[in-house]
Coordinates of C-alpha atoms in Angstrom, one line a residue:
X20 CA 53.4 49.2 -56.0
X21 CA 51.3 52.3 -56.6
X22 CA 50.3 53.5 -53.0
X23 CA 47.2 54.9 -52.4
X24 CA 47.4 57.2 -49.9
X25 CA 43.6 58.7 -49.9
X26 CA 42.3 55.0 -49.0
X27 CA 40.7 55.1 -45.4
X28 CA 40.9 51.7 -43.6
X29 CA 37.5 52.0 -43.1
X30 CA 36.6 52.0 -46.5
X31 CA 37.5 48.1 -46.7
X32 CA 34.8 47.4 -43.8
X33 CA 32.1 46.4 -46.3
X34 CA 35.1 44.2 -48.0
X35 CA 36.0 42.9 -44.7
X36 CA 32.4 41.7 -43.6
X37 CA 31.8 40.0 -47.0
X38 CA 35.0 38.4 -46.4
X39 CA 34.2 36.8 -43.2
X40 CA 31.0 35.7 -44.3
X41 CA 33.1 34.1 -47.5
X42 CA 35.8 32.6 -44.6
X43 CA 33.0 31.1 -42.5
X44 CA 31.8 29.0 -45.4
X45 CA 35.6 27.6 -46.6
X46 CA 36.0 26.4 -43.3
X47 CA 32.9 24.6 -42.8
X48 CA 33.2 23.2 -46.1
X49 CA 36.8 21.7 -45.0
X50 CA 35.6 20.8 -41.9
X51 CA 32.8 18.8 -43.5
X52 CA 34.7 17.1 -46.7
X53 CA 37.8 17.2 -45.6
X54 CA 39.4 13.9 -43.7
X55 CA 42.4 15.4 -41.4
X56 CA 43.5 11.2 -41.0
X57 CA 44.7 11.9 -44.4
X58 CA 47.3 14.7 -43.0
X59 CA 47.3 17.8 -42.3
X60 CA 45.4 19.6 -45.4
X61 CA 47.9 22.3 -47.2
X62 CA 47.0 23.3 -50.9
X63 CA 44.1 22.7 -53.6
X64 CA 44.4 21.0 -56.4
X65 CA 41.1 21.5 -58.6
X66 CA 39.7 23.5 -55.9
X67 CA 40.1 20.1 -53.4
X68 CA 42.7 20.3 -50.2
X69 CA 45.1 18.1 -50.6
X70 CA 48.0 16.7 -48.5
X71 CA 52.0 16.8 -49.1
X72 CA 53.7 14.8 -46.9
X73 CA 56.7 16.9 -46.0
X74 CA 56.4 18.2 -43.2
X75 CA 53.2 18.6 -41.0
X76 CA 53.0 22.6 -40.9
X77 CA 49.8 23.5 -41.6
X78 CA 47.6 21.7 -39.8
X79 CA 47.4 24.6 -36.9
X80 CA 46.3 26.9 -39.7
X81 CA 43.3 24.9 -40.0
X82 CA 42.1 24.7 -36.6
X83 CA 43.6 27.8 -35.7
X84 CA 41.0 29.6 -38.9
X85 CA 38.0 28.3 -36.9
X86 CA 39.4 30.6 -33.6
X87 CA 39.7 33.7 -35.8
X88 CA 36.4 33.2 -37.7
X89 CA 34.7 32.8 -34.3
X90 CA 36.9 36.1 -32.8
X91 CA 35.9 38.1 -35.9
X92 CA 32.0 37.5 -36.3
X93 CA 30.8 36.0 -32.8
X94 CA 29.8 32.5 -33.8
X95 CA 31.2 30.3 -31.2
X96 CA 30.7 26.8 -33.6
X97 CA 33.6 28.2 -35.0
X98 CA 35.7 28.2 -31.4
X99 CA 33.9 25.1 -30.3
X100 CA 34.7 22.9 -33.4
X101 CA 38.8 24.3 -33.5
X102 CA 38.9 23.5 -29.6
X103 CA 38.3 20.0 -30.0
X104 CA 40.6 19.5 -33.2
X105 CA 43.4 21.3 -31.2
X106 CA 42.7 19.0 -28.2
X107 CA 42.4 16.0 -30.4
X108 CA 44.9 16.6 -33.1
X109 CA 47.6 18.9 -31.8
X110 CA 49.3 16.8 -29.2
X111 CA 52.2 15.5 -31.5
X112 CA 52.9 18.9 -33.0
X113 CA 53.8 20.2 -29.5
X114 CA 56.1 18.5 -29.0
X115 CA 57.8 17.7 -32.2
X116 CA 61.4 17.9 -32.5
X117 CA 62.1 17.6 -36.3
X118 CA 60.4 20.8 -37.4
X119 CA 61.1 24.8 -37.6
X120 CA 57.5 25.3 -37.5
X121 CA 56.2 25.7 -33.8
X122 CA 55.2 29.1 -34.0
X123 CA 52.9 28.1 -36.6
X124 CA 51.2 25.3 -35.7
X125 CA 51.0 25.8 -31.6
X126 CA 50.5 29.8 -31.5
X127 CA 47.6 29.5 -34.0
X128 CA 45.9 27.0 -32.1
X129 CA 46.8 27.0 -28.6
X130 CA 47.8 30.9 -28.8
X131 CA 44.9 31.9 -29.7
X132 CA 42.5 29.8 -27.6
X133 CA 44.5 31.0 -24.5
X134 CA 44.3 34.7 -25.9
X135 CA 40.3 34.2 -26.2
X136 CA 40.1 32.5 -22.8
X137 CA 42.2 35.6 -21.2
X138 CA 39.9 38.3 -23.2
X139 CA 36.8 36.6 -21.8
X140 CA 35.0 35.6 -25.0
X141 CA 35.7 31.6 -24.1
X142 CA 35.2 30.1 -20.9
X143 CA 38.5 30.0 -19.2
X144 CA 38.8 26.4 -18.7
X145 CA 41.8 25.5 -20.5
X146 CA 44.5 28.2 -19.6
X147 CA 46.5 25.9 -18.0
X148 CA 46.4 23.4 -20.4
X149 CA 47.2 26.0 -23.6
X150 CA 49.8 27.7 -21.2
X151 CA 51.3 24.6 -21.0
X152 CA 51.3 23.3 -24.8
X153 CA 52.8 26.6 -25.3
X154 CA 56.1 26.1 -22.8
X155 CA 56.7 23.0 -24.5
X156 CA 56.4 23.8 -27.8
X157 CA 58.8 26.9 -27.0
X158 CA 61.6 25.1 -25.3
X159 CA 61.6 22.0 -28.1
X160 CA 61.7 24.7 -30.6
X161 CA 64.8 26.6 -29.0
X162 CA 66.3 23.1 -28.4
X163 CA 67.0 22.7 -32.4
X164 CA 69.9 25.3 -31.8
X165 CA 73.1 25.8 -34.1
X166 CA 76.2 27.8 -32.8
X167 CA 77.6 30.4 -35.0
X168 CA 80.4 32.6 -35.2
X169 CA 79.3 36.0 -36.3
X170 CA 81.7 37.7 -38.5
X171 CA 82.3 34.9 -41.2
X172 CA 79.7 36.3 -43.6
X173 CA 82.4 38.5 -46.1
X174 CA 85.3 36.0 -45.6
X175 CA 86.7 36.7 -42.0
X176 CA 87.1 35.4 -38.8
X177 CA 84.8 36.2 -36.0
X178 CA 84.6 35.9 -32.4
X179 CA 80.9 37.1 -31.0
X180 CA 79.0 33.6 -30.8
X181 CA 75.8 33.7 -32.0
X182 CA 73.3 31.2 -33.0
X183 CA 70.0 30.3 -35.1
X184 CA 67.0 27.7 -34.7
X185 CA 67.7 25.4 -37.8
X186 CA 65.4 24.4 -40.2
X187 CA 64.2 20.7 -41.2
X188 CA 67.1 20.5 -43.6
X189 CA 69.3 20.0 -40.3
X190 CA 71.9 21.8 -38.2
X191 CA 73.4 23.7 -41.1
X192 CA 70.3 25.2 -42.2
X193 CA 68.9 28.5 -41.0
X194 CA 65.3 29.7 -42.8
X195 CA 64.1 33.2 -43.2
X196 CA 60.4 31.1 -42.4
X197 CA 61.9 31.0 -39.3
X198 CA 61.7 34.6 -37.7
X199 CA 57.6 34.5 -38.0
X200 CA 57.9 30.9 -35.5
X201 CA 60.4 32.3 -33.3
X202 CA 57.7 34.2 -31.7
X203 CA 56.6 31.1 -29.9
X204 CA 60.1 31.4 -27.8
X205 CA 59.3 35.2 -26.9
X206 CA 55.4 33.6 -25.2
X207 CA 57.1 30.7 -23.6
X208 CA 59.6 33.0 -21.8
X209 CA 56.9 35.2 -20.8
X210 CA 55.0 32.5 -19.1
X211 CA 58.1 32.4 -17.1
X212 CA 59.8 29.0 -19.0
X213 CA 63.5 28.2 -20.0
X214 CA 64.8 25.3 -21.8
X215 CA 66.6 22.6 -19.8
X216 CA 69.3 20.6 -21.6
X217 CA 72.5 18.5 -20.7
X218 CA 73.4 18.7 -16.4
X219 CA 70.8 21.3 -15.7
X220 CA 72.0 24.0 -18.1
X221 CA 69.1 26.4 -18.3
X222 CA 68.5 28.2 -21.5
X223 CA 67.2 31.7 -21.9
X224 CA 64.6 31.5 -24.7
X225 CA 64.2 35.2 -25.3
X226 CA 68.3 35.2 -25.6
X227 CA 67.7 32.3 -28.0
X228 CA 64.8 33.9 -29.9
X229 CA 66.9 37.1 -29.9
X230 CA 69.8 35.5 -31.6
X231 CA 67.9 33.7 -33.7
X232 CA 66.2 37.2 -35.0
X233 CA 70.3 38.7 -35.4
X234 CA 71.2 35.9 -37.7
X235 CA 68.3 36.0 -39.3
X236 CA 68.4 39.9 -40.3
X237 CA 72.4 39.3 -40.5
X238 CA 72.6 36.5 -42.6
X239 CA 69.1 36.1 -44.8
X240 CA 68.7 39.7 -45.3
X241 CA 70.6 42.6 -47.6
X242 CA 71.0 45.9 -47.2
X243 CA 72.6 47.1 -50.1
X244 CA 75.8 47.2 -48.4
X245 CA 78.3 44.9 -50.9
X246 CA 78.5 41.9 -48.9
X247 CA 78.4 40.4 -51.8
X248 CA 78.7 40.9 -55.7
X249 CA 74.7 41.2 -55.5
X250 CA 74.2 43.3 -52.7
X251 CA 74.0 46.2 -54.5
X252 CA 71.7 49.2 -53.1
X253 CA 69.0 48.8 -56.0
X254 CA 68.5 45.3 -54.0
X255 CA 68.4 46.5 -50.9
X256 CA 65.9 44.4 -48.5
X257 CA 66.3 41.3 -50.8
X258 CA 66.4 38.1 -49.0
X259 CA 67.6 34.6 -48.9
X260 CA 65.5 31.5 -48.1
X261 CA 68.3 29.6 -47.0
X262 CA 71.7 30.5 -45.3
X263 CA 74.0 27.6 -45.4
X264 CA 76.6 27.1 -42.5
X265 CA 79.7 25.2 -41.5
X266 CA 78.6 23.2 -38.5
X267 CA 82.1 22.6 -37.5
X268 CA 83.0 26.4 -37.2
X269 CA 80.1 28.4 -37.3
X270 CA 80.8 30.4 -40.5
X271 CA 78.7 31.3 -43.0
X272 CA 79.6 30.0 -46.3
X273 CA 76.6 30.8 -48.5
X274 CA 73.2 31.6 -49.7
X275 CA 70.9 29.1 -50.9
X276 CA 66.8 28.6 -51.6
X277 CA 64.6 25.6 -51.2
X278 CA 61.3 27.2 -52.4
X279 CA 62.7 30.2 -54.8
X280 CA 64.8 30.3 -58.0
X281 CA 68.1 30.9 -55.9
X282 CA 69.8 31.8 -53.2
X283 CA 70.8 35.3 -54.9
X284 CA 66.6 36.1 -55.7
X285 CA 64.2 36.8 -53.6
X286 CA 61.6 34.4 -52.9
X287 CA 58.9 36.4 -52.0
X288 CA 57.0 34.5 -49.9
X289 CA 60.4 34.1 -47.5
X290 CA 60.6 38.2 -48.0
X291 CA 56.8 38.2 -46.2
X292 CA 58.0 36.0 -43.2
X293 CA 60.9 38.3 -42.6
X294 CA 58.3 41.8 -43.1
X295 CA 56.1 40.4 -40.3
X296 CA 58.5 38.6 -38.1
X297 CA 60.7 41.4 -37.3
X298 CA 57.8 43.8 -37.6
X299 CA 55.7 42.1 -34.7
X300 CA 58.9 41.3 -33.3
X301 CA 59.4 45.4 -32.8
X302 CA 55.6 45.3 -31.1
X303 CA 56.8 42.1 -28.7
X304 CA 59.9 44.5 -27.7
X305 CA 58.4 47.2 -26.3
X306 CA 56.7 44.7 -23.6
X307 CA 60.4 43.5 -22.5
X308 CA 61.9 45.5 -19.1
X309 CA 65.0 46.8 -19.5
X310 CA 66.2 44.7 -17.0
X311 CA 65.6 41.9 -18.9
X312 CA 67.2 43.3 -22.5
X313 CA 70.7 44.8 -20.5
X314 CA 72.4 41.7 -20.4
X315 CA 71.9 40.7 -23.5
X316 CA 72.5 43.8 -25.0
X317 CA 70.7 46.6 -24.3
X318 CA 67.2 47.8 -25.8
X319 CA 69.0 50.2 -28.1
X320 CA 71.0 47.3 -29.8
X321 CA 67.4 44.8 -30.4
X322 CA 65.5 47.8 -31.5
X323 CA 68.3 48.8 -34.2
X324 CA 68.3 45.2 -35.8
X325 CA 64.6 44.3 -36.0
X326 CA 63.9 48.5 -37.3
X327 CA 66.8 47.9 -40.1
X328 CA 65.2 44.5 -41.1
X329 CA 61.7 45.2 -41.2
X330 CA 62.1 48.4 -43.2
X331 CA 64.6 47.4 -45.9
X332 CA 62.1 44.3 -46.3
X333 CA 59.4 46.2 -46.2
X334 CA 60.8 48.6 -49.2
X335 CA 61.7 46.0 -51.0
X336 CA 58.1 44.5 -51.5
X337 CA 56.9 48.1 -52.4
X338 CA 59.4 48.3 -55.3
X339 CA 59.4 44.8 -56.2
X340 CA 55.6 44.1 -56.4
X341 CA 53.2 44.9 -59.3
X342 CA 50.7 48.2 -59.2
X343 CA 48.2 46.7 -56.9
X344 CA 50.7 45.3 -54.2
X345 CA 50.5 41.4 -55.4
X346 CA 54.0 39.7 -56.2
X347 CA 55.3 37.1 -58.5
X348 CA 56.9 34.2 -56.8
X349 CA 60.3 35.1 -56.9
X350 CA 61.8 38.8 -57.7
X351 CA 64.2 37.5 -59.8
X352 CA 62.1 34.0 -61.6
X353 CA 64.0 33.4 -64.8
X354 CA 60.9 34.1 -67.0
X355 CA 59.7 37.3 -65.7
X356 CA 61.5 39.6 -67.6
X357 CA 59.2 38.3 -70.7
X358 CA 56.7 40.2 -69.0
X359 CA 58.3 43.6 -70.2
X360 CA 57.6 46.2 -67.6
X361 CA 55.4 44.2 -65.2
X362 CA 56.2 46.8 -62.0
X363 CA 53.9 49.2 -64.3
X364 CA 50.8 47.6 -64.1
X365 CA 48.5 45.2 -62.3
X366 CA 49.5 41.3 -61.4
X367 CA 48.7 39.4 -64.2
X368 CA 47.0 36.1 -62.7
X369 CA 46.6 34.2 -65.6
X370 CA 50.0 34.7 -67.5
X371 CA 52.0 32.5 -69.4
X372 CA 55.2 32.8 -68.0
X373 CA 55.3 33.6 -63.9
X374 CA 52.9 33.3 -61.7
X375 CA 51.9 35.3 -58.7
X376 CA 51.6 34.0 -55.2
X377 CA 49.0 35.6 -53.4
X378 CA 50.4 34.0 -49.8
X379 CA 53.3 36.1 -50.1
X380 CA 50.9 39.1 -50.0
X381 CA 48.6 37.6 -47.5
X382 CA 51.7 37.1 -44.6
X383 CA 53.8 40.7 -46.0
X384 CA 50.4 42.8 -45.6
X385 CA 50.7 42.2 -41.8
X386 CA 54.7 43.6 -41.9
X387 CA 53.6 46.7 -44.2
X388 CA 50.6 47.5 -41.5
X389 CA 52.1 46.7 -38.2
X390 CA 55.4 49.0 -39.5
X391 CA 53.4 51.5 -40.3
X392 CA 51.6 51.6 -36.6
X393 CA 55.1 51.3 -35.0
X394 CA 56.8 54.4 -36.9
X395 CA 53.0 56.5 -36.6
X396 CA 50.7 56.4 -39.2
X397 CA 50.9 60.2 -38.7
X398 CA 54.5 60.5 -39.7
X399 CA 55.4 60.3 -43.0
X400 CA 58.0 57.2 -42.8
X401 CA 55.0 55.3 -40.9
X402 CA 52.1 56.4 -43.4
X403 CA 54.0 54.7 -46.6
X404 CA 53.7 51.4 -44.9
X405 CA 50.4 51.4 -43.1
X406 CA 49.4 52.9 -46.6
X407 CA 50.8 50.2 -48.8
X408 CA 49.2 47.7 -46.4
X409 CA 45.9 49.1 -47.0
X410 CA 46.6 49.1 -50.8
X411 CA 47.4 45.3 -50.7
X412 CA 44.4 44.5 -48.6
X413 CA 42.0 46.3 -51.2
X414 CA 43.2 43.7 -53.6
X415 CA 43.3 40.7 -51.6
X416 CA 39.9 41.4 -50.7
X417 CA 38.4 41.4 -54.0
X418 CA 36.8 38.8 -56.0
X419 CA 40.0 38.7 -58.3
X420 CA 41.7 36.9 -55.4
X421 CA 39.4 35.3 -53.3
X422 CA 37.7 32.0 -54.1
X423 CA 34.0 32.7 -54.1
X424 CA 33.1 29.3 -56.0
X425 CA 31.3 27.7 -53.4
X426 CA 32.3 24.3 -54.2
X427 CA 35.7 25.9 -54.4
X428 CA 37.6 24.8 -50.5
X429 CA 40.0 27.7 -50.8
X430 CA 39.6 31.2 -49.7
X431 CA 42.4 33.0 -51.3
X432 CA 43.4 32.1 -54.9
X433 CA 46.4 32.3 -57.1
X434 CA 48.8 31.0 -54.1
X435 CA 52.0 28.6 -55.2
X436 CA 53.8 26.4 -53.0
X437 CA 56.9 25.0 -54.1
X438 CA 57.2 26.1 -57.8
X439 CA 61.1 24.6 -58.3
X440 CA 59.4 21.2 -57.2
X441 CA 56.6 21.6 -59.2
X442 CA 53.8 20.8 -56.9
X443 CA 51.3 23.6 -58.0
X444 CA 48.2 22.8 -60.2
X445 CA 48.1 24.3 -63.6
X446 CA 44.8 24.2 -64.7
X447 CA 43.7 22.8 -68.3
X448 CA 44.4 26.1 -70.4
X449 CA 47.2 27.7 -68.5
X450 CA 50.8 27.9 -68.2
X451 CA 51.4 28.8 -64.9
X452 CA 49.8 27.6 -61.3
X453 CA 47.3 30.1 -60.6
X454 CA 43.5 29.3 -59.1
X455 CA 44.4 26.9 -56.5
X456 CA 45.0 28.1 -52.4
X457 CA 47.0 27.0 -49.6
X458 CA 46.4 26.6 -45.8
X459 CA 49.0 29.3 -44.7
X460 CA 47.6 31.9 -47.3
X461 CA 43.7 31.1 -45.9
X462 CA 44.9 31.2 -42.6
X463 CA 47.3 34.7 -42.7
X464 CA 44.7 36.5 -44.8
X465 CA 42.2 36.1 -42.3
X466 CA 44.7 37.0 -39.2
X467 CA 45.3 39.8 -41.4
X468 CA 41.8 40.7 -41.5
X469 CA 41.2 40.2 -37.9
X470 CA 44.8 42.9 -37.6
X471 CA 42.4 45.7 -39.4
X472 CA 39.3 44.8 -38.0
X473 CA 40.1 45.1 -34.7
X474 CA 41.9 48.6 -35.3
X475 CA 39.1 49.7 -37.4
X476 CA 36.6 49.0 -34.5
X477 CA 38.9 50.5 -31.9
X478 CA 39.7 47.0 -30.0
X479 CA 42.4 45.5 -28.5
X480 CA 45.5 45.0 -31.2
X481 CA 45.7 41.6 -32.4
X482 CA 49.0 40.5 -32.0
X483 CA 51.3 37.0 -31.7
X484 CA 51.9 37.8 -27.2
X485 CA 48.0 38.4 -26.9
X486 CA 47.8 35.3 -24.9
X487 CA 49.7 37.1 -22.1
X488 CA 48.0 38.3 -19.0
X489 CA 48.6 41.8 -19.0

């Protein structure tokens, strides 16, 4: 990526108020054409939502899209319409206990109607109710919970027990996805819950959610320090989408990928859930006593993990994303190297042999930004990232990316999905998926653009534990 580090965020705000207006009409058109009986709506084909049944993860990014848009310009339709859907759709998703994916669906809806209530721009009727979707959906979330010996990731024996949520692929299976819905166990154990299992044992769910985060930076992440014949230092900050445990032991026996090319490449939408997780995860920290941190570790230890993750990830998408900040699906897709010297220049959307997935950039922006705040945008470790967010944002927002067709349903183009399966559109005339959207990419560009808004007006910061009484 070529960093710009003379852009002023406030020179996107004309970008961001044409956005919003361009958000506002997506999401009436979805909520006028589209049929959520059909399932939860997750990526366009021919400019059309569309459904995959696989798992139901996206349907909070839909509802949860209306609270944003109404946070971000005033128009309370917005709140009122995503209000209802929540009440009368969301039910089932709190308390699901087949999926990885609370944080995604229950914090985007529930979170963020209990973070409105609390800032006094909805009536505070339900903050009992969202509260309590909330402690569920926390506590069946940590309940999916798989025991692990740390230590077994280069061949030997450990003894420190750890642990991981797992993903849908079952106990075996932890997700880097993962680390950006943990945060719904860090809210739950603010609003004072625990998880209750087998002859009263209570559970600690900011233990759990901490643990979860160690494996996740231990296990899914690289540092460039030979843990394997590919973790070599040019790599560092490379991820895995899947790490593959024994169940019977708890050691770690491999990488592996679901959505990328392989377990040794990076998938780069996983590499975006790991820059934000940990990054926001480093925010939600510093609002955790001491007291609370010393027996599990200390705030020194936490701090150290989540820093070390969020910056090598970080640095990775700088070096591995083209000029303007926008990435190709996978660092290491087996066709991209027929794009010669692709770091050099601008994504190419419309190529013949790789596409891009604008998603990736959508969720990562929010890691590069909220880093950068962390270490001080006045430092010159901080300013790289904040910088580099506001270099991806500049592209995002412009017409190149967004979908201002308006019969088109998406907001932001050029998104894939599950490129291995191949479930993305290729249009008549291309190669490659590219021109199509996806709920999560709609739904994190526009959190994104809430993030910057709200710091380029001087507000409160947006973040995943706004819901909490302060």
């Amino acid at each position: 990526m070529q960093i710009d580090n003379n852009l002023q965020a406030s020179a996107l705000t004309p970008a961001l108020e044409k956005f919003w207006k361009l958000s506002g009409e997506k999401i009436d058109l979805i909520f006028k054409e589209y049929d959520p009986a059909k399932g939860s709506p997750v990526f366009t084909v021919g400019g059309k939502y569309t459904t995959r049944g696989w798992t139901e993860w996206t349907e909070g990014f839909s509802y949860g899209s209306g609270f944003l848009q109404f946070d971000a310009t005033g128009e309370k339709r917005f709140a009122d319409a995503a209000a209802k859907l929540t009440v009368d759709r969301m039910a089932s998703h709190v308390s699901h206990i087949g999926v990885h994916d609370h944080g995604f669906n229950n914090l985007s809806t529930y979170g963020n109607w209990l973070r409105l209530q609390l800032e006094g721009k909805l009536p505070a009727t339900h903050i009992d109710f969202c509260e309590l979707a909330i402690k569920t959906s926390g506590a069946a979330q940590a309940s999916r919970w798989s025991r692990i010996q740390h230590g077994g990731a280069n061949g030997t024996r450990g003894n420190e027990e750890g642990g991981y949520i797992y993903s849908f692929n079952g106990p075996h299976s932890l997700f880097v996805d993962t680390i950006r819905s943990v945060r719904i166990l860090m809210v739950a154990h603010k609003l004072g819950h625990r998880l209750m299992a087998e002859n009263d044992a209570a559970h600690s769910l900011l233990q759990r959610g901490l643990l979860h985060a160690e494996a996740t930076a231990k296990y899914s992440i690289y540092y460039g320090e030979g843990r394997d014949s590919y973790d070599v230092p040019a790599e560092r900050g490379r991820t895995t989408h899947e790490a593959v445990f024994n169940t019977n032991d708890g050691r770690f026996r491999c990488p592996n990928s679901q959505q990328g090319f392989s377990g040794f490449t990076t998938w780069t939408r996983g590499l975006a859930w790991a820059m934000v997780g940990m990054a926001e995860e480093l925010e939600f920290l510093k609002t955790v006593s001491d007291a609370d941190l010393e027996p599990l570790g200390g705030r020194a230890k936490w701090e150290a993990i989540l820093l070390k993750a969020a910056k090598a990830t970080c640095d990775w998408y700088i070096q591995g994303t083209a000029l303007d900040g926008i990435p190709y699906w996978d660092g290491g897709a087996p066709n991209l190297h027929k794009l010669g010297d692709w770091r050099s220049r601008n994504a190419e959307i419309f190529n013949d042999h790789e596409p891009v997935d604008s998603s990736a950039a959508a969720i990562g922006v929010q890691g590069l930004l909220r880093l950068g705040r962390y270490l001080g945008i006045n430092t010159t470790e901080g300013k790289k990232y904040w910088q580099a967010g506001l270099t991806t944002m500049r592209t995002l927002l412009s017409d190149a990316y967004l979908g201002i067709d308006p019969k088109h349903q998406g907001l932001l183009l050029h998104s894939v999905y599950h490129r291995p399966n191949g479930w993305d559109n290729i249009p008549a005339g291309q190669k490659v998926p590219c021109g199509e959207a996806c709920m999560w990419g709609d739904y994190h560009l526009r959190e994104a653009a809430l993030t910057l808004q709200r710091i380029i007006k001087g507000e409160k910061d947006y973040t995943f534990f706004g819901c909490l009484k302060s």
